[in-house]
PDB file of C-alpha atoms and ligand atoms in Angstrom:
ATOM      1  CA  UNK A   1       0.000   0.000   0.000  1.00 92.00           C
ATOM      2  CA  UNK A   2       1.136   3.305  -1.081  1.00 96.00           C
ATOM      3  CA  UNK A   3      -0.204   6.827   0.387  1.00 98.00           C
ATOM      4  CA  UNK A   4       0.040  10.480  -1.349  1.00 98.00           C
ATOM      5  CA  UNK A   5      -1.096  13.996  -0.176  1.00 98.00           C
ATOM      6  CA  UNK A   6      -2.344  16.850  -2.121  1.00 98.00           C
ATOM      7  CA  UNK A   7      -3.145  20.371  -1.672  1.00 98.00           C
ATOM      8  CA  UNK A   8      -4.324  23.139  -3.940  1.00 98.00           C
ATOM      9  CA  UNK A   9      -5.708  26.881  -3.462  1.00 98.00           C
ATOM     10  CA  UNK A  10      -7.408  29.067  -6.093  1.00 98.00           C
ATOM     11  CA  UNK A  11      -8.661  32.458  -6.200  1.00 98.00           C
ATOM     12  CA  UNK A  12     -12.137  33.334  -6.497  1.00 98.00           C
ATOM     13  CA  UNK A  13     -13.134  35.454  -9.659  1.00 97.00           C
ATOM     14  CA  UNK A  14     -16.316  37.029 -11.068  1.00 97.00           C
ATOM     15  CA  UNK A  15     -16.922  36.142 -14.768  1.00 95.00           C
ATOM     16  CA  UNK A  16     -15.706  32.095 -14.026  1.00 96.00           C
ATOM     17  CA  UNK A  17     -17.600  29.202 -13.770  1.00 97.00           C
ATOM     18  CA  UNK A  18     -17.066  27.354 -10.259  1.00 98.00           C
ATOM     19  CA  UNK A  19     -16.698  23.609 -11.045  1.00 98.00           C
ATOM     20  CA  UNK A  20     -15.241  21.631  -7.756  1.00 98.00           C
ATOM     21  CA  UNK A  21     -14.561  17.647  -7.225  1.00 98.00           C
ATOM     22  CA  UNK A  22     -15.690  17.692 -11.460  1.00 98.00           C
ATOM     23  CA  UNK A  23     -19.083  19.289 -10.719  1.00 98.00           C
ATOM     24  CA  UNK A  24     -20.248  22.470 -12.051  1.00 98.00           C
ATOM     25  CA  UNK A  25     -21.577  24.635  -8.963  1.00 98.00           C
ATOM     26  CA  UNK A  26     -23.955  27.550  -9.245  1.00 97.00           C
ATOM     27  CA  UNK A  27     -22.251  30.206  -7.850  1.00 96.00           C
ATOM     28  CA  UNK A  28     -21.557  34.558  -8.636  1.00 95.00           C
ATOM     29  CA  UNK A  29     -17.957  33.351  -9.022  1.00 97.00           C
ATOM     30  CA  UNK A  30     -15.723  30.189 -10.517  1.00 97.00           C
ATOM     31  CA  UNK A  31     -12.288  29.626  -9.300  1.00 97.00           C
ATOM     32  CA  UNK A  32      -9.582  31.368 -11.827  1.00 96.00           C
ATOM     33  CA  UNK A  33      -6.620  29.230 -13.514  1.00 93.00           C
ATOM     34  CA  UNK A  34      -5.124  28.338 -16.231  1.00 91.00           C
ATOM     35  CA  UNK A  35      -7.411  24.934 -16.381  1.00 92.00           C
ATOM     36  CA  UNK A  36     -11.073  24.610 -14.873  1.00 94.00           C
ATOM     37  CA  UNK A  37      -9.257  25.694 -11.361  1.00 97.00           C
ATOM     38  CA  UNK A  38     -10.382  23.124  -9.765  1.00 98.00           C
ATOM     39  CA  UNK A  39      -8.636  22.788  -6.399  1.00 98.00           C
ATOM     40  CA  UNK A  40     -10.805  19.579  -5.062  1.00 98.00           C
ATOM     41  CA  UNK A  41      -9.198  17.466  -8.358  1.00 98.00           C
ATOM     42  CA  UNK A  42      -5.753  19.290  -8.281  1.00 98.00           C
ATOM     43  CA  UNK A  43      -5.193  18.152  -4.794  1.00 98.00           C
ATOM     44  CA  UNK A  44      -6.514  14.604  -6.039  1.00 98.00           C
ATOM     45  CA  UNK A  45      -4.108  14.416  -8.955  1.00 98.00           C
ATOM     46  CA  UNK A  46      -1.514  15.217  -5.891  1.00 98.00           C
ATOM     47  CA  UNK A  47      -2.415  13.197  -4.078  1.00 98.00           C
ATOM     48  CA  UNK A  48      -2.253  10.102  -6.547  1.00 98.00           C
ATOM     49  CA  UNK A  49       0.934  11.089  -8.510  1.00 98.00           C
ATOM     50  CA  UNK A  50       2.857  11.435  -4.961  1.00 98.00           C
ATOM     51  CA  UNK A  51       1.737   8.320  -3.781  1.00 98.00           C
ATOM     52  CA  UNK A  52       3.031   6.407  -6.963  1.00 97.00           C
ATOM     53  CA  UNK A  53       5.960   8.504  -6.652  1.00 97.00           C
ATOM     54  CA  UNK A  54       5.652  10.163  -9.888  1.00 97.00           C
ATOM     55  CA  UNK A  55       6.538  14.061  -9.444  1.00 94.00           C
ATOM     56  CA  UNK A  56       3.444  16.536  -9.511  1.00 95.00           C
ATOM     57  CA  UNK A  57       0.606  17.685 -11.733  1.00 95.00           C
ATOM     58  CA  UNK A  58       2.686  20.832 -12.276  1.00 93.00           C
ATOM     59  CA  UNK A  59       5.221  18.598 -14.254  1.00 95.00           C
ATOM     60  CA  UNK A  60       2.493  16.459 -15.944  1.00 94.00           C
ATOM     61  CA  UNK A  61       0.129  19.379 -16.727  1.00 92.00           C
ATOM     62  CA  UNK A  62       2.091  22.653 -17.068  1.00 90.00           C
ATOM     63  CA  UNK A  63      -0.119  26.253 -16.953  1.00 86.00           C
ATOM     64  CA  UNK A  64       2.060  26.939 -19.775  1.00 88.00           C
ATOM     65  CA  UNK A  65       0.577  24.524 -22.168  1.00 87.00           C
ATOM     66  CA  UNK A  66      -2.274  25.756 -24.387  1.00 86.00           C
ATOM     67  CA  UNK A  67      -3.509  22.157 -24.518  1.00 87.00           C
ATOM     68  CA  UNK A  68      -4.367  22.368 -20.800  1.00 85.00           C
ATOM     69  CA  UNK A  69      -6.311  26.260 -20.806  1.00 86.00           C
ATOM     70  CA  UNK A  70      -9.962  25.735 -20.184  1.00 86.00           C
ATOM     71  CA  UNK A  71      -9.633  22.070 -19.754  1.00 90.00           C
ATOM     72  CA  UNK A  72     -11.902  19.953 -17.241  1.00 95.00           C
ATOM     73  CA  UNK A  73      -9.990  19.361 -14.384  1.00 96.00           C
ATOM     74  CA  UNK A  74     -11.820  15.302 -14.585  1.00 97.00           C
ATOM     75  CA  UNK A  75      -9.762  14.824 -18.232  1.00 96.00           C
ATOM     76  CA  UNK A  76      -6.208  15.407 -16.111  1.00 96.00           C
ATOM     77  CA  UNK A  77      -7.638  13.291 -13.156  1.00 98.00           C
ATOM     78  CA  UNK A  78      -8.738  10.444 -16.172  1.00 98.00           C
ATOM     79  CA  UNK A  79      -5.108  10.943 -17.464  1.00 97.00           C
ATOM     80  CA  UNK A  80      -3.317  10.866 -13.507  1.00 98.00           C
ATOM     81  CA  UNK A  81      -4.990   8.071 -13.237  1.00 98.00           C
ATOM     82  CA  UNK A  82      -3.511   6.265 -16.830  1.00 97.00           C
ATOM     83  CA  UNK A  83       0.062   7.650 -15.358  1.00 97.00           C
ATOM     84  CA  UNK A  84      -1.166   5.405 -12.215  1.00 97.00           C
ATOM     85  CA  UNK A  85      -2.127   2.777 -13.688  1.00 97.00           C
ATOM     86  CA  UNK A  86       1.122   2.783 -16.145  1.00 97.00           C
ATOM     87  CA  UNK A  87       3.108   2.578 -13.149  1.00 97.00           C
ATOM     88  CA  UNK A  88       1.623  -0.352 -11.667  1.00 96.00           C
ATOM     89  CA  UNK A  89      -0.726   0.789  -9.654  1.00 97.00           C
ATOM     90  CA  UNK A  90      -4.884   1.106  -8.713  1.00 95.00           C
ATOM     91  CA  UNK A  91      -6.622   3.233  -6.584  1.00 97.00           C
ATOM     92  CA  UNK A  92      -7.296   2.218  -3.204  1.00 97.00           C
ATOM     93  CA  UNK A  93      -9.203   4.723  -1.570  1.00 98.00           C
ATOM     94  CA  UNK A  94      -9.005   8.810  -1.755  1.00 98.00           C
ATOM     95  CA  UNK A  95     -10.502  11.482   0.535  1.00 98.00           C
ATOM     96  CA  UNK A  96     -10.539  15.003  -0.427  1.00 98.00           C
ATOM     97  CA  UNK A  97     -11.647  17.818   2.173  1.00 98.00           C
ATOM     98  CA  UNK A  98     -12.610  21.158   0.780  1.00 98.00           C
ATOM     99  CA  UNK A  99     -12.493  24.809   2.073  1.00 98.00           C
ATOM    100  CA  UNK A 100     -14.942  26.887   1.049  1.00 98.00           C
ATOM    101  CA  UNK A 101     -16.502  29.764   3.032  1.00 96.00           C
ATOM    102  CA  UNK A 102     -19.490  29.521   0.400  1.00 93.00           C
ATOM    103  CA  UNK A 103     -21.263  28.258  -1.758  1.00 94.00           C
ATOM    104  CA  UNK A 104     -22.392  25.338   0.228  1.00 93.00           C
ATOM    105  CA  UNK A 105     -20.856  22.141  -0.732  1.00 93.00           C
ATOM    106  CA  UNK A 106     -22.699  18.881   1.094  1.00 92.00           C
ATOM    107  CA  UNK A 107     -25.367  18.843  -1.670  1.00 95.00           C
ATOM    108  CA  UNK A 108     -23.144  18.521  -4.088  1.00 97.00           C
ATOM    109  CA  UNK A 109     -20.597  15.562  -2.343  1.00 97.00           C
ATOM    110  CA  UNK A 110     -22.458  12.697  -4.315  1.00 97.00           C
ATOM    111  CA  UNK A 111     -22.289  14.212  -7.702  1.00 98.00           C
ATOM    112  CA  UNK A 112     -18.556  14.510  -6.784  1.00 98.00           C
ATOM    113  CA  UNK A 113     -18.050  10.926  -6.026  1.00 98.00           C
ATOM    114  CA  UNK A 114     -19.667   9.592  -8.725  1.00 98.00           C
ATOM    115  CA  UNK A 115     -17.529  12.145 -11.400  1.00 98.00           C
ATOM    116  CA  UNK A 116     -14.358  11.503  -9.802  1.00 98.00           C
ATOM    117  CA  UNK A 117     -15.015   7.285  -9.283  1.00 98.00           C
ATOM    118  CA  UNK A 118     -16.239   7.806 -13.402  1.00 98.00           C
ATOM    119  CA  UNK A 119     -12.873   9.325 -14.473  1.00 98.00           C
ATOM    120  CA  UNK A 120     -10.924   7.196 -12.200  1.00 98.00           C
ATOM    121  CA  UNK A 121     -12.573   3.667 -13.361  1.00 97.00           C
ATOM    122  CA  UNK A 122     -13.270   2.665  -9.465  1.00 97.00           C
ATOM    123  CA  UNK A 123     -16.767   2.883  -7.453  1.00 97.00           C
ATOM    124  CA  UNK A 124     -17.983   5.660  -5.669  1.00 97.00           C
ATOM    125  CA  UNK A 125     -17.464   4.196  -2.474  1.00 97.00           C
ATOM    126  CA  UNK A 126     -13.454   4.406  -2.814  1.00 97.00           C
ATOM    127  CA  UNK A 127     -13.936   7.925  -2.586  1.00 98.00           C
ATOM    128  CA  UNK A 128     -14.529  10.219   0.144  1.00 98.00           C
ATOM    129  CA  UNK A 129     -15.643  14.309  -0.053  1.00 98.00           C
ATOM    130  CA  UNK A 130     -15.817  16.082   2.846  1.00 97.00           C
ATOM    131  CA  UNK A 131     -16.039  20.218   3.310  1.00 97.00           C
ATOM    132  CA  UNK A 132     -15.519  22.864   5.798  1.00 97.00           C
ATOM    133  CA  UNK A 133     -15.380  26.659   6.632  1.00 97.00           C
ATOM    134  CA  UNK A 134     -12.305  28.482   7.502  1.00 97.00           C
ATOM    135  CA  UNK A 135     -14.643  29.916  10.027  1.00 97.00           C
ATOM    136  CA  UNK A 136     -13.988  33.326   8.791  1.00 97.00           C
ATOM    137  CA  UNK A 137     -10.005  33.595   8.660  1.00 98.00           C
ATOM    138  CA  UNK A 138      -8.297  34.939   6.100  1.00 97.00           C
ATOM    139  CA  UNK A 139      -8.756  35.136   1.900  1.00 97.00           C
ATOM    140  CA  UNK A 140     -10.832  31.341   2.482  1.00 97.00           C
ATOM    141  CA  UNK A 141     -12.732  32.862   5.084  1.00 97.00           C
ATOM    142  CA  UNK A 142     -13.621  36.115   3.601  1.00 97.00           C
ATOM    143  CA  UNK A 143     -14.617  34.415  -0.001  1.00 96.00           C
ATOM    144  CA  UNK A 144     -12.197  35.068  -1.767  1.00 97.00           C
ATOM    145  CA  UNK A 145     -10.449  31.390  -2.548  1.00 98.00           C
ATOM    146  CA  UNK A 146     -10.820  27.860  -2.071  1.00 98.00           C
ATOM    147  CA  UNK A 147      -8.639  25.183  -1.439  1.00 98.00           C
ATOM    148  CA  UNK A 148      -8.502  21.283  -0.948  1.00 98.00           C
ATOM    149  CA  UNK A 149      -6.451  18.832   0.548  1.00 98.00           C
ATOM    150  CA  UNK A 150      -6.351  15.342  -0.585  1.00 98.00           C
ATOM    151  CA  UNK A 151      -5.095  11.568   0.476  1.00 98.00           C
ATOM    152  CA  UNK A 152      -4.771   8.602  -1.640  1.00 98.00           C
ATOM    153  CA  UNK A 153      -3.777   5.494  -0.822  1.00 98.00           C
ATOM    154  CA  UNK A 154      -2.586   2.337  -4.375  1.00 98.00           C
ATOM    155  CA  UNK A 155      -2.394  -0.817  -4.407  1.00 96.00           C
ATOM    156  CA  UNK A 156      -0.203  -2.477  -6.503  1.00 91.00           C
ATOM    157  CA  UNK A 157       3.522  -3.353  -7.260  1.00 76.00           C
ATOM    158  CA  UNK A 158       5.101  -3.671  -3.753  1.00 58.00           C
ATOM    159  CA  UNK A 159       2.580  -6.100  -2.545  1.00 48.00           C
TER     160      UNK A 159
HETATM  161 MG1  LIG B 201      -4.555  24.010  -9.157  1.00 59.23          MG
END
């Protein structure tokens, strides 16, 4: 068994869509980047990569390739998880939390699962989506970003 963290922050911006854990999210703002933004499956792709020991989505996915501008954070997860898989390993289990100060994220938690356990090729049940408040501290707390931490434990070569 292998484990990996993640962790990602982004920066709240009028004008963008807000899609989190592969969900699109009615909200005034999205999260700005040079992808979708979002932090829930950045800190997933982390999260993965690290535990199979291969580097970070920075190196896989650069913000300086056109290819990736615009594109849904779930086709890099799909791809993470071909790098994954490549190196001879499956998913286990994941568990992302996410910290938003708004919009509300518990209705949204199953939708999440079942894109993320979609792209990934594993059921629903492997993953886990959890979300909090910064309780009012700082740029999270006042609105204006959210982030996400991530674990993910493989199975696979070192048995
Ligand atoms: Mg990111």
């Amino acid at each position: 068994m292998r484990s990996g963290i993640g962790y990602d922050i982004h920066r709240l911006r009028k004008g963008r869509k807000l899609y989190l854990g592969g969900v699109l999210i009615p909200h005034d703002r999205g999260l700005a980047g040079h992808s979708d933004a979002d932090a829930a499956l950045h800190a997933l792709c982390d999260a993965m990569l690290g535990a199979a020991g291969l580097k970070d989505i920075g190196y896989h996915f650069p913000d300086t390739d056109r290819r990736f501008k615009n594109v849904s954070s779930l086709k890099l997860l799909e791809h993470t998880g071909k790098l994954v898989k490549k190196a001879g390993f499956r998913l286990n289990n994941a568990d992302i939390t996410i910290i938003a100060e708004r919009p509300k994220i518990s209705a949204y938690a199953d939708g999440m699962k079942k894109a993320i356990a979609a792209a990934l090729g594993v059921k629903p049940g492997c993953i886990g989506i959890k979300a909090t408040t910064n309780e009012g501290v700082g740029e999270i707390g006042r609105g204006k970003a959210i982030s996400a931490c991530a674990i993910a434990t493989l199975k696979g070569k070192n048995k």
